[in-house]
Amino acid sequence: MRISEKLLLAVLINLCLVATSIHGSASNTGRQPYIVYMGEVLEHGLVPEEQHRSLLTEIIEDESIARESILHSYKRSFNGFVAMLLPHEANRLMEREEVVSVFPNTKLKLHTTRSWDFLGMPLTVNRSYKIEREIIVGLLDTGVYPESPSFDDKGYGPPPSKWKGKCEVGVNFTGCNKKLIGARSYSIGHKTPHQSPADTDGHGTHTASTIVGSAVNNASLYGIGGGTARGGVSSARLAMYKVCWDNGCWDSDILAAFDDAISDGVDVLSISLGGVIRDFYNDSLSIGSFHAMKKGILTVCSAGNEGPYLLTVSNLAPWVLTVGATGIDRQFRAEVRLGNGMKTSGLAINTYSPTKQMYPLTSGIKAANYSGPDAYPDTCDWGSLGEKHVKGKIVYCAPGGIYQDYTIKVLGGAGTIIAGSDFNDTAFTFVLPTSYVDPKVGNLIDKYINTTKNPQAIVHKSKEVKVSAPFVASFSSRGPNYLSPRILKPDITAPGVDILAAFTMLESITGEPHDNRFSLFNIISGTSMSCPHAAAAAAYVKSFHPHWSPAAIKSALMTTATAMKVKTPDAEFAYGSGQINPVRALNPGLVYDLRASSYIRLLCREGYNDTKLRLLTGWNHLDCRKFQPARGYDGINYPTMTLQLHHPTKNYSAVFKRTVKNVGTKNSVYKAIVKSPKGLSVSVFPSTLAFNRVYQRKSFKVELKGEPLISNGTGLISASLEWKDSTHRVRSPIVVYKVLPYQVAG
Ligand SMILES: *[C@@H]1O[C@H](CO)[C@@H](O)[C@H](O)[C@H]1NC(C)=O
Ligand SMILES: *[C@@H]1O[C@H](CO)[C@@H](O)[C@H](O)[C@H]1NC(C)=O
Ligand SMILES: *[C@@H]1O[C@H](CO)[C@@H](O)[C@H](O)[C@H]1NC(C)=O
Ligand SMILES: *[C@@H]1O[C@H](CO)[C@@H](O)[C@H](O)[C@H]1NC(C)=O
Ligand SMILES: *[C@@H]1O[C@H](CO)[C@@H](O)[C@H](O)[C@H]1NC(C)=O
Ligand SMILES: *[C@@H]1O[C@H](CO)[C@@H](O)[C@H](O)[C@H]1NC(C)=O
Ligand SMILES: *[C@@H]1O[C@H](CO)[C@@H](O)[C@H](O)[C@H]1NC(C)=O
Ligand SMILES: *[C@@H]1O[C@H](CO)[C@@H](O)[C@H](O)[C@H]1NC(C)=O
Ligand SMILES: *[C@@H]1O[C@H](CO)[C@@H](O)[C@H](O)[C@H]1NC(C)=O
Ligand SMILES: *[C@@H]1O[C@H](CO)[C@@H](O)[C@H](O)[C@H]1NC(C)=O
């Protein structure tokens, strides 16, 4: 686990989870920031701040404490506030009728260019330029580096007239331009070194340029991954909301960013963050994205980097597009040569070119300093090696270590060969010449060191090699969905392995203080990188279909997705509907549309309280009982169908009800094509849908009948329904699985 923690850390880049002190005066002793969420904005009556103050004075007797406790009021796009509360005060607020939820302010974490070509979107792809230029993509991230050539505004007109956002100036941030039209930063309920939207991490610059970056020729990381770097909607505009700092990304700031972004006029939101799985009412990303959806804005989120373990996927709300990570067809490998002529290679983004023919080679165990702390020298643990054995040498480290590159760099080593099997699909950047080799290869290198008088080696700069793709990255979080087992998550996948995109010059490429490499482009991995690819695809679809709902855009992306070339046993739990295919998504033929009321129906079915749902929706007459009996098994017109079995040893059956809308040709006839494995029968009624006008809707039923699931684990079985006419294929995966012993029953 040790190395995977380290490598995961590299995936999450620079996240450094140090708690900071909380605002507070003497009267605030013991108080902590809580989010008090109150649903839809008030239509009339009280000014929100007054409502918040008067509510709090009923709970906290001392009026001056009550007044001082409020840190921020949300009021533009939804209603609520952040306040310093004691636990019993939070509980009392939770009982109030006008309050939906109260939860402690929690910290979330941050979870080319070849990738767009690989996705079938060459530089010359058809574009709806006129509309694309009016599209504003909002990001909640670590800020942005405005000097990056990816955000050059040459040739851009003024911001779209609908734009109501702002551009803050601050430390290392002189302002916006006609491409980067908005930038704000937030720090509510915690301290930050300064207030500025400048990107001191690199993550936000990277994700933003993946979506909207202008084409930059000859971009590379020290010559690696070279080519034209660009975003998927390279003429769209960018609005950055900085919510992540060195100490993480707080709920209070995330909600403030949503409150602004929705009212500022963004068209699509891309959010590469996540954290603990919480109920929708207690989760800032679910709350914010719900209000965004109501205003026609699709929120795209990363699935998380906790794979390949099951039940790890986060950002589970059905109104969010949740994106897992795939690898593209190129891999970065660093070649290793030994003094005996042996030649091999390992995954790594090694920017260093050797300056000698050969270097002396040793191993951690041979370079041990046993008078140091009692650690594991074989894996090159911190403190376990002797400087004089390491200086000037390449050091081989056995599998299982952590921070080996850092340890060896500090001791003056010339490089390292690290053996390990935690990652075989993702290349990471190290602080000195490094190759990450397979343990079997490592063993040969170790043997060579043990049996040779003056062992020697060299680690070369990384080169690209072609690999089979797409495949799901091992780190990409897997389903099933912990909160709503009837909704498949992740929804979709997009490239997230070793992605080249713009970077900040305010941080080194590894984020390590001992690294003096700074670059306008960097290669990094994570579902954080896949999320902006899907967000760009959503913006691309929107530029051709500006009036489509968030659910229609989501459906178009999901039903046209590409199948994986390399299969994984977790199948749909790893890749959802498949990998985005932006060009196909422009013309899906049919869409599974959804309105806000459909999501409310689902929440009703999942037992959410009517009183609270009324606040959430602003619909005073909402009555969950009216939605009974439910429409089919899952009660929602989702583009995937998922059945969870509680009694897998019995035969089962279920009916899914769906409605599709014709967005293709006026007169079209679609036939149902079903694929299902032995033991599961799938029937569709009717099995032909004939349309005679655009936007016409047709409903159908999908009936599953199956035999017991006997295989171990989730028992996952994959089937599919495809509606096919002469030009379109509208595909929905159908998944049946059994409840895991440790999974909450749904
Ligand atoms: C929300 O969080 C609060 C405080 O931690 C907790 O008491 C409450 O049960 C949670 N509500 C839901 C619906 O999970
Ligand atoms: C671009 O659009 C035109 C007109 O709509 C169409 O004829 C052409 O096939 C499209 N090209 C590509 C590569 O999709
Ligand atoms: C960032 O701001 C600090 C403080 O103003 C300054 O010392 C530093 O040179 C700036 N860095 C860059 C890259 O502009
Ligand atoms: C491309 O970039 C590389 C590395 O940054 C540089 O050495 C080279 O001169 C550049 N080539 C052109 C044509 O600009
Ligand atoms: C070994 O560790 C001891 C204790 O930390 C230190 O004093 C000594 O210099 C180290 N020896 C080498 C060769 O680095
Ligand atoms: C990585 O390892 C897994 C499990 O051992 C294997 O299934 C997969 O094919 C490997 N992937 C690559 C790219 O070698
Ligand atoms: C190399 O020697 C060390 C002890 O010096 C031993 O622990 C290790 O297993 C040996 N490696 C191989 C591959 O024989
Ligand atoms: C919903 O919440 C309200 C206020 O917290 C409470 O009075 C009511 O009993 C709850 N309704 C149900 C059905 O649980
Ligand atoms: C399950 O269904 C199969 C036919 O699909 C039937 O042969 C079998 O007897 C059924 N088993 C049970 C336990 O009902
Ligand atoms: C399923 O579990 C049983 C009992 O734990 C075990 O004997 C069997 O090998 C497992 N089968 C597979 C396919 O993993």
Short mmCIF file of N, CA and C in Angstrom, two decimals, residues 62-202:
data_model
loop_
_atom_site.label_atom_id
_atom_site.label_comp_id
_atom_site.label_asym_id
_atom_site.label_seq_id
_atom_site.Cartn_x
_atom_site.Cartn_y
_atom_site.Cartn_z
N ASP A 62 -27.95 35.20 22.47
CA ASP A 62 -27.16 36.43 22.42
C ASP A 62 -27.11 36.96 20.99
N GLU A 63 -27.77 38.10 20.80
CA GLU A 63 -27.93 38.62 19.44
C GLU A 63 -26.60 38.96 18.78
N SER A 64 -25.66 39.46 19.59
CA SER A 64 -24.38 39.85 18.98
C SER A 64 -23.59 38.61 18.54
N ILE A 65 -23.70 37.54 19.31
CA ILE A 65 -23.03 36.29 18.89
C ILE A 65 -23.69 35.77 17.61
N ALA A 66 -25.02 35.82 17.59
CA ALA A 66 -25.76 35.34 16.42
C ALA A 66 -25.31 36.09 15.18
N ARG A 67 -25.23 37.42 15.31
CA ARG A 67 -24.84 38.26 14.19
C ARG A 67 -23.43 37.93 13.72
N GLU A 68 -22.54 37.78 14.70
CA GLU A 68 -21.13 37.55 14.41
C GLU A 68 -20.90 36.14 13.84
N SER A 69 -21.82 35.23 14.16
CA SER A 69 -21.63 33.84 13.76
C SER A 69 -21.81 33.62 12.27
N ILE A 70 -22.57 34.50 11.63
CA ILE A 70 -22.82 34.29 10.20
C ILE A 70 -21.59 34.72 9.40
N LEU A 71 -21.02 33.78 8.68
CA LEU A 71 -19.81 34.08 7.91
C LEU A 71 -20.14 34.44 6.47
N HIS A 72 -21.25 33.91 5.97
CA HIS A 72 -21.57 34.15 4.56
C HIS A 72 -23.02 33.77 4.31
N SER A 73 -23.68 34.55 3.46
CA SER A 73 -25.05 34.19 3.05
C SER A 73 -25.07 33.83 1.58
N TYR A 74 -25.70 32.69 1.26
CA TYR A 74 -25.92 32.32 -0.14
C TYR A 74 -27.28 32.89 -0.52
N LYS A 75 -27.39 33.52 -1.66
CA LYS A 75 -28.66 34.17 -1.97
C LYS A 75 -28.92 34.36 -3.46
N ARG A 76 -27.90 34.21 -4.28
CA ARG A 76 -28.12 34.52 -5.70
C ARG A 76 -28.83 33.37 -6.42
N SER A 77 -28.41 32.14 -6.15
CA SER A 77 -28.94 30.98 -6.89
C SER A 77 -29.68 30.00 -6.00
N PHE A 78 -29.43 30.07 -4.70
CA PHE A 78 -30.18 29.27 -3.73
C PHE A 78 -30.03 29.96 -2.38
N ASN A 79 -30.72 29.41 -1.39
CA ASN A 79 -30.79 30.07 -0.09
C ASN A 79 -30.04 29.27 0.96
N GLY A 80 -29.30 29.97 1.82
CA GLY A 80 -28.59 29.29 2.88
C GLY A 80 -27.50 30.17 3.42
N PHE A 81 -26.77 29.68 4.42
CA PHE A 81 -25.67 30.47 4.97
C PHE A 81 -24.65 29.58 5.65
N VAL A 82 -23.50 30.19 5.95
CA VAL A 82 -22.45 29.50 6.71
C VAL A 82 -22.40 30.19 8.06
N ALA A 83 -22.41 29.42 9.15
CA ALA A 83 -22.37 30.04 10.47
C ALA A 83 -21.52 29.22 11.42
N MET A 84 -20.95 29.95 12.41
CA MET A 84 -20.19 29.28 13.47
C MET A 84 -21.21 28.79 14.49
N LEU A 85 -21.32 27.47 14.65
CA LEU A 85 -22.36 26.93 15.52
C LEU A 85 -21.78 25.92 16.50
N LEU A 86 -22.52 25.73 17.58
CA LEU A 86 -22.23 24.62 18.49
C LEU A 86 -23.10 23.45 18.03
N PRO A 87 -22.69 22.22 18.31
CA PRO A 87 -23.45 21.06 17.80
C PRO A 87 -24.94 21.10 18.15
N HIS A 88 -25.29 21.53 19.39
CA HIS A 88 -26.72 21.51 19.74
C HIS A 88 -27.48 22.57 18.95
N GLU A 89 -26.80 23.66 18.61
CA GLU A 89 -27.46 24.69 17.79
C GLU A 89 -27.71 24.17 16.38
N ALA A 90 -26.74 23.42 15.87
CA ALA A 90 -26.90 22.82 14.54
C ALA A 90 -28.10 21.88 14.55
N ASN A 91 -28.22 21.09 15.62
CA ASN A 91 -29.36 20.16 15.71
C ASN A 91 -30.69 20.90 15.77
N ARG A 92 -30.72 21.99 16.51
CA ARG A 92 -31.98 22.75 16.60
C ARG A 92 -32.35 23.35 15.25
N LEU A 93 -31.33 23.82 14.54
CA LEU A 93 -31.60 24.40 13.21
C LEU A 93 -32.15 23.34 12.25
N MET A 94 -31.61 22.15 12.39
CA MET A 94 -32.02 21.05 11.51
C MET A 94 -33.51 20.74 11.65
N GLU A 95 -34.06 20.99 12.84
CA GLU A 95 -35.48 20.71 13.07
C GLU A 95 -36.39 21.78 12.49
N ARG A 96 -35.81 22.90 12.12
CA ARG A 96 -36.64 24.01 11.63
C ARG A 96 -37.22 23.69 10.26
N GLU A 97 -38.45 24.14 10.10
CA GLU A 97 -39.18 23.83 8.87
C GLU A 97 -38.52 24.47 7.64
N GLU A 98 -37.95 25.66 7.82
CA GLU A 98 -37.40 26.37 6.66
C GLU A 98 -35.99 25.91 6.29
N VAL A 99 -35.48 24.92 7.04
CA VAL A 99 -34.10 24.46 6.80
C VAL A 99 -34.13 23.07 6.16
N VAL A 100 -33.38 22.88 5.08
CA VAL A 100 -33.32 21.56 4.44
C VAL A 100 -32.30 20.69 5.17
N SER A 101 -31.11 21.22 5.38
CA SER A 101 -30.08 20.42 6.03
C SER A 101 -29.05 21.32 6.69
N VAL A 102 -28.36 20.75 7.67
CA VAL A 102 -27.28 21.45 8.35
C VAL A 102 -26.14 20.45 8.45
N PHE A 103 -24.98 20.83 7.95
CA PHE A 103 -23.86 19.88 8.01
C PHE A 103 -22.55 20.61 8.22
N PRO A 104 -21.61 19.95 8.91
CA PRO A 104 -20.34 20.61 9.19
C PRO A 104 -19.58 20.91 7.90
N ASN A 105 -18.91 22.05 7.89
CA ASN A 105 -18.11 22.43 6.72
C ASN A 105 -17.01 21.40 6.56
N THR A 106 -17.04 20.67 5.46
CA THR A 106 -16.13 19.55 5.26
C THR A 106 -15.21 19.85 4.10
N LYS A 107 -14.04 19.22 4.17
CA LYS A 107 -13.01 19.47 3.18
C LYS A 107 -13.06 18.39 2.10
N LEU A 108 -13.05 18.80 0.86
CA LEU A 108 -12.98 17.84 -0.25
C LEU A 108 -11.59 17.91 -0.84
N LYS A 109 -11.29 16.96 -1.73
CA LYS A 109 -9.95 16.95 -2.30
C LYS A 109 -10.02 16.98 -3.82
N LEU A 110 -8.90 17.37 -4.36
CA LEU A 110 -8.79 17.40 -5.81
C LEU A 110 -8.66 15.98 -6.34
N HIS A 111 -9.43 15.65 -6.68
CA HIS A 111 -9.34 14.26 -7.17
C HIS A 111 -8.35 14.09 -8.38
N THR A 112 -2.40 18.31 -24.15
CA THR A 112 -2.48 17.10 -24.90
C THR A 112 -2.35 17.24 -26.39
N THR A 113 -1.95 17.64 -28.11
CA THR A 113 -2.48 16.91 -27.43
C THR A 113 -3.31 15.89 -27.97
N ARG A 114 -2.80 14.77 -27.55
CA ARG A 114 -3.20 13.58 -28.24
C ARG A 114 -4.66 13.24 -27.91
N SER A 115 -5.12 13.58 -26.74
CA SER A 115 -6.40 13.03 -26.30
C SER A 115 -7.56 13.42 -27.22
N TRP A 116 -7.57 14.66 -27.73
CA TRP A 116 -8.71 15.05 -28.57
C TRP A 116 -8.66 14.35 -29.93
N ASP A 117 -7.46 14.17 -30.48
CA ASP A 117 -7.35 13.41 -31.73
C ASP A 117 -7.82 11.98 -31.50
N PHE A 118 -7.39 11.42 -30.37
CA PHE A 118 -7.77 10.05 -30.05
C PHE A 118 -9.28 9.91 -29.94
N LEU A 119 -9.94 10.96 -29.48
CA LEU A 119 -11.40 10.93 -29.33
C LEU A 119 -12.13 11.23 -30.64
N GLY A 120 -11.37 11.36 -31.71
CA GLY A 120 -12.01 11.62 -33.00
C GLY A 120 -12.40 13.07 -33.20
N MET A 121 -11.74 13.98 -32.49
CA MET A 121 -11.98 15.40 -32.69
C MET A 121 -10.70 16.07 -33.17
N PRO A 122 -10.35 15.90 -34.46
CA PRO A 122 -9.12 16.53 -34.95
C PRO A 122 -9.25 18.06 -34.91
N LEU A 123 -8.12 18.71 -35.08
CA LEU A 123 -8.08 20.18 -35.07
C LEU A 123 -9.12 20.76 -36.03
N THR A 124 -9.39 20.03 -37.11
CA THR A 124 -10.28 20.54 -38.16
C THR A 124 -11.73 20.11 -37.96
N VAL A 125 -12.07 19.58 -36.80
CA VAL A 125 -13.43 19.07 -36.58
C VAL A 125 -14.47 20.17 -36.86
N ASN A 126 -15.63 19.78 -37.32
CA ASN A 126 -16.71 20.75 -37.53
C ASN A 126 -17.02 21.48 -36.24
N ARG A 127 -17.19 22.75 -36.32
CA ARG A 127 -17.52 23.52 -35.13
C ARG A 127 -18.67 24.46 -35.43
N SER A 128 -19.42 24.75 -34.38
CA SER A 128 -20.47 25.75 -34.48
C SER A 128 -19.88 27.01 -33.86
N TYR A 129 -18.94 27.63 -34.61
CA TYR A 129 -18.11 28.70 -34.04
C TYR A 129 -18.91 29.81 -33.39
N LYS A 130 -19.97 30.21 -34.09
CA LYS A 130 -20.70 31.39 -33.62
C LYS A 130 -21.24 31.16 -32.21
N ILE A 131 -21.78 29.95 -32.00
CA ILE A 131 -22.33 29.66 -30.67
C ILE A 131 -21.22 29.28 -29.69
N GLU A 132 -20.25 28.54 -30.20
CA GLU A 132 -19.17 28.10 -29.29
C GLU A 132 -18.49 29.30 -28.63
N ARG A 133 -18.31 30.37 -29.40
CA ARG A 133 -17.67 31.57 -28.83
C ARG A 133 -18.49 32.20 -27.71
N GLU A 134 -19.80 31.89 -27.70
CA GLU A 134 -20.69 32.46 -26.68
C GLU A 134 -20.81 31.54 -25.47
N ILE A 135 -20.21 30.36 -25.55
CA ILE A 135 -20.33 29.40 -24.45
C ILE A 135 -19.34 29.73 -23.34
N ILE A 136 -19.85 29.71 -22.10
CA ILE A 136 -18.99 30.01 -20.96
C ILE A 136 -18.90 28.75 -20.11
N VAL A 137 -17.68 28.27 -19.94
CA VAL A 137 -17.49 27.08 -19.12
C VAL A 137 -16.95 27.53 -17.77
N GLY A 138 -17.62 27.10 -16.70
CA GLY A 138 -17.18 27.45 -15.34
C GLY A 138 -16.46 26.28 -14.71
N LEU A 139 -15.40 26.59 -13.97
CA LEU A 139 -14.69 25.53 -13.24
C LEU A 139 -14.58 25.90 -11.78
N LEU A 140 -14.75 24.93 -10.90
CA LEU A 140 -14.45 25.09 -9.49
C LEU A 140 -13.15 24.34 -9.27
N ASP A 141 -12.08 25.08 -9.00
CA ASP A 141 -10.78 24.40 -8.99
C ASP A 141 -9.76 25.22 -8.19
N THR A 142 -8.47 25.04 -8.53
CA THR A 142 -7.40 25.69 -7.76
C THR A 142 -7.03 27.08 -8.28
N GLY A 143 -7.84 27.61 -9.20
CA GLY A 143 -7.50 28.90 -9.79
C GLY A 143 -6.92 28.70 -11.18
N VAL A 144 -6.36 29.76 -11.73
CA VAL A 144 -5.87 29.68 -13.10
C VAL A 144 -4.63 30.55 -13.25
N TYR A 145 -3.77 30.17 -14.18
CA TYR A 145 -2.56 30.94 -14.49
C TYR A 145 -2.85 31.73 -15.77
N PRO A 146 -3.23 33.00 -15.65
CA PRO A 146 -3.75 33.73 -16.81
C PRO A 146 -2.71 33.98 -17.89
N GLU A 147 -1.42 33.93 -17.53
CA GLU A 147 -0.36 34.19 -18.51
C GLU A 147 -0.16 33.01 -19.46
N SER A 148 -0.79 31.88 -19.20
CA SER A 148 -0.60 30.71 -20.06
C SER A 148 -1.02 31.03 -21.49
N PRO A 149 -0.22 30.61 -22.48
CA PRO A 149 -0.61 30.86 -23.87
C PRO A 149 -1.94 30.19 -24.24
N SER A 150 -2.37 29.21 -23.46
CA SER A 150 -3.65 28.55 -23.73
C SER A 150 -4.84 29.49 -23.53
N PHE A 151 -4.63 30.57 -22.78
CA PHE A 151 -5.74 31.50 -22.52
C PHE A 151 -5.53 32.84 -23.24
N ASP A 152 -4.71 32.81 -24.26
CA ASP A 152 -4.49 33.99 -25.09
C ASP A 152 -5.84 34.40 -25.71
N ASP A 153 -6.13 35.70 -25.74
CA ASP A 153 -7.46 36.11 -26.23
C ASP A 153 -7.42 36.77 -27.60
N LYS A 154 -6.33 36.53 -28.32
CA LYS A 154 -6.22 37.14 -29.64
C LYS A 154 -7.40 36.72 -30.52
N GLY A 155 -8.07 37.68 -31.13
CA GLY A 155 -9.17 37.38 -32.03
C GLY A 155 -10.53 37.22 -31.36
N TYR A 156 -10.58 37.36 -30.03
CA TYR A 156 -11.86 37.21 -29.34
C TYR A 156 -12.60 38.55 -29.25
N GLY A 157 -13.91 38.48 -29.36
CA GLY A 157 -14.73 39.66 -29.14
C GLY A 157 -15.00 39.82 -27.65
N PRO A 158 -15.81 40.82 -27.29
CA PRO A 158 -16.12 41.02 -25.87
C PRO A 158 -16.87 39.81 -25.30
N PRO A 159 -16.90 39.67 -23.95
CA PRO A 159 -17.64 38.55 -23.34
C PRO A 159 -19.10 38.55 -23.80
N PRO A 160 -19.73 37.37 -23.84
CA PRO A 160 -21.14 37.29 -24.21
C PRO A 160 -21.97 38.22 -23.31
N SER A 161 -23.03 38.76 -23.89
CA SER A 161 -23.80 39.77 -23.14
C SER A 161 -24.48 39.18 -21.91
N LYS A 162 -24.73 37.88 -21.89
CA LYS A 162 -25.38 37.26 -20.73
C LYS A 162 -24.46 37.20 -19.50
N TRP A 163 -23.18 37.45 -19.69
CA TRP A 163 -22.19 37.29 -18.61
C TRP A 163 -22.36 38.35 -17.52
N LYS A 164 -22.51 37.88 -16.28
CA LYS A 164 -22.69 38.81 -15.16
C LYS A 164 -21.62 38.60 -14.10
N GLY A 165 -20.54 37.91 -14.48
CA GLY A 165 -19.52 37.56 -13.49
C GLY A 165 -18.52 38.66 -13.25
N LYS A 166 -17.50 38.33 -12.47
CA LYS A 166 -16.51 39.31 -12.05
C LYS A 166 -15.11 38.78 -12.28
N CYS A 167 -14.16 39.69 -12.27
CA CYS A 167 -12.77 39.27 -12.28
C CYS A 167 -12.05 39.95 -11.13
N GLU A 168 -11.62 39.16 -10.17
CA GLU A 168 -10.88 39.69 -9.03
C GLU A 168 -9.42 39.83 -9.42
N VAL A 169 -8.76 40.82 -8.88
CA VAL A 169 -7.30 40.83 -9.01
C VAL A 169 -6.72 40.50 -7.64
N GLY A 170 -5.49 40.03 -7.63
CA GLY A 170 -4.89 39.64 -6.37
C GLY A 170 -3.44 39.29 -6.58
N VAL A 171 -2.83 38.66 -5.58
CA VAL A 171 -1.42 38.30 -5.65
C VAL A 171 -1.19 37.40 -6.87
N ASN A 172 -0.20 37.72 -7.69
CA ASN A 172 0.13 36.96 -8.90
C ASN A 172 -1.04 36.82 -9.87
N PHE A 173 -1.96 37.75 -9.78
CA PHE A 173 -3.11 37.68 -10.70
C PHE A 173 -3.51 39.10 -11.09
N THR A 174 -3.13 39.47 -12.31
CA THR A 174 -3.33 40.87 -12.69
C THR A 174 -4.68 41.12 -13.34
N GLY A 175 -5.36 40.06 -13.76
CA GLY A 175 -6.69 40.29 -14.31
C GLY A 175 -7.04 39.30 -15.39
N CYS A 176 -8.21 39.53 -16.01
CA CYS A 176 -8.75 38.61 -17.00
C CYS A 176 -8.55 39.16 -18.41
N ASN A 177 -9.08 38.47 -19.38
CA ASN A 177 -9.07 38.97 -20.75
C ASN A 177 -10.34 38.50 -21.45
N LYS A 178 -10.37 38.53 -22.76
CA LYS A 178 -11.61 38.19 -23.45
C LYS A 178 -11.83 36.68 -23.59
N LYS A 179 -10.82 35.91 -23.20
CA LYS A 179 -10.96 34.44 -23.18
C LYS A 179 -11.27 33.97 -21.76
N LEU A 180 -10.41 34.39 -20.85
CA LEU A 180 -10.63 34.13 -19.42
C LEU A 180 -11.46 35.31 -18.92
N ILE A 181 -12.80 35.12 -18.91
CA ILE A 181 -13.63 36.31 -18.67
C ILE A 181 -13.99 36.50 -17.20
N GLY A 182 -13.79 35.47 -16.39
CA GLY A 182 -14.13 35.63 -14.98
C GLY A 182 -13.20 34.85 -14.09
N ALA A 183 -12.91 35.40 -12.91
CA ALA A 183 -12.07 34.69 -11.94
C ALA A 183 -12.41 35.22 -10.55
N ARG A 184 -12.77 34.30 -9.67
CA ARG A 184 -13.07 34.68 -8.29
C ARG A 184 -12.40 33.69 -7.37
N SER A 185 -12.21 34.07 -6.13
CA SER A 185 -11.69 33.11 -5.15
C SER A 185 -12.49 33.25 -3.85
N TYR A 186 -12.53 32.18 -3.10
CA TYR A 186 -13.36 32.12 -1.89
C TYR A 186 -12.57 31.57 -0.72
N SER A 187 -12.82 32.10 0.46
CA SER A 187 -12.24 31.50 1.68
C SER A 187 -13.16 31.83 2.84
N ILE A 188 -14.20 31.02 2.97
CA ILE A 188 -15.23 31.25 3.99
C ILE A 188 -15.06 30.22 5.09
N GLY A 189 -14.79 30.68 6.30
CA GLY A 189 -14.70 29.76 7.44
C GLY A 189 -13.34 29.14 7.62
N HIS A 190 -12.36 29.59 6.87
CA HIS A 190 -10.99 29.09 7.06
C HIS A 190 -10.04 30.17 6.55
N LYS A 191 -8.77 30.05 6.92
CA LYS A 191 -7.81 31.09 6.55
C LYS A 191 -7.01 30.68 5.32
N THR A 192 -6.69 31.65 4.48
CA THR A 192 -5.82 31.39 3.34
C THR A 192 -4.71 32.43 3.37
N PRO A 193 -3.57 32.14 2.74
CA PRO A 193 -2.45 33.09 2.80
C PRO A 193 -2.80 34.43 2.16
N HIS A 194 -3.64 34.41 1.14
CA HIS A 194 -4.07 35.65 0.51
C HIS A 194 -5.33 35.35 -0.27
N GLN A 195 -5.96 36.37 -0.79
CA GLN A 195 -7.17 36.18 -1.59
C GLN A 195 -6.81 36.48 -3.03
N SER A 196 -6.79 35.43 -3.86
CA SER A 196 -6.42 35.63 -5.26
C SER A 196 -6.81 34.41 -6.05
N PRO A 197 -7.30 34.61 -7.28
CA PRO A 197 -7.61 33.44 -8.12
C PRO A 197 -6.39 32.83 -8.80
N ALA A 198 -5.18 33.28 -8.45
CA ALA A 198 -3.98 32.72 -9.08
C ALA A 198 -3.86 31.23 -8.74
N ASP A 199 -3.40 30.48 -9.71
CA ASP A 199 -3.26 29.03 -9.53
C ASP A 199 -1.86 28.72 -9.01
N THR A 200 -1.75 28.43 -7.72
CA THR A 200 -0.45 28.12 -7.13
C THR A 200 -0.25 26.61 -7.05
N ASP A 201 -1.07 25.87 -7.79
CA ASP A 201 -1.00 24.41 -7.76
C ASP A 201 -0.79 23.83 -9.16
N GLY A 202 -1.55 24.33 -10.13
CA GLY A 202 -1.44 23.84 -11.50
C GLY A 202 -2.66 23.05 -11.95
#
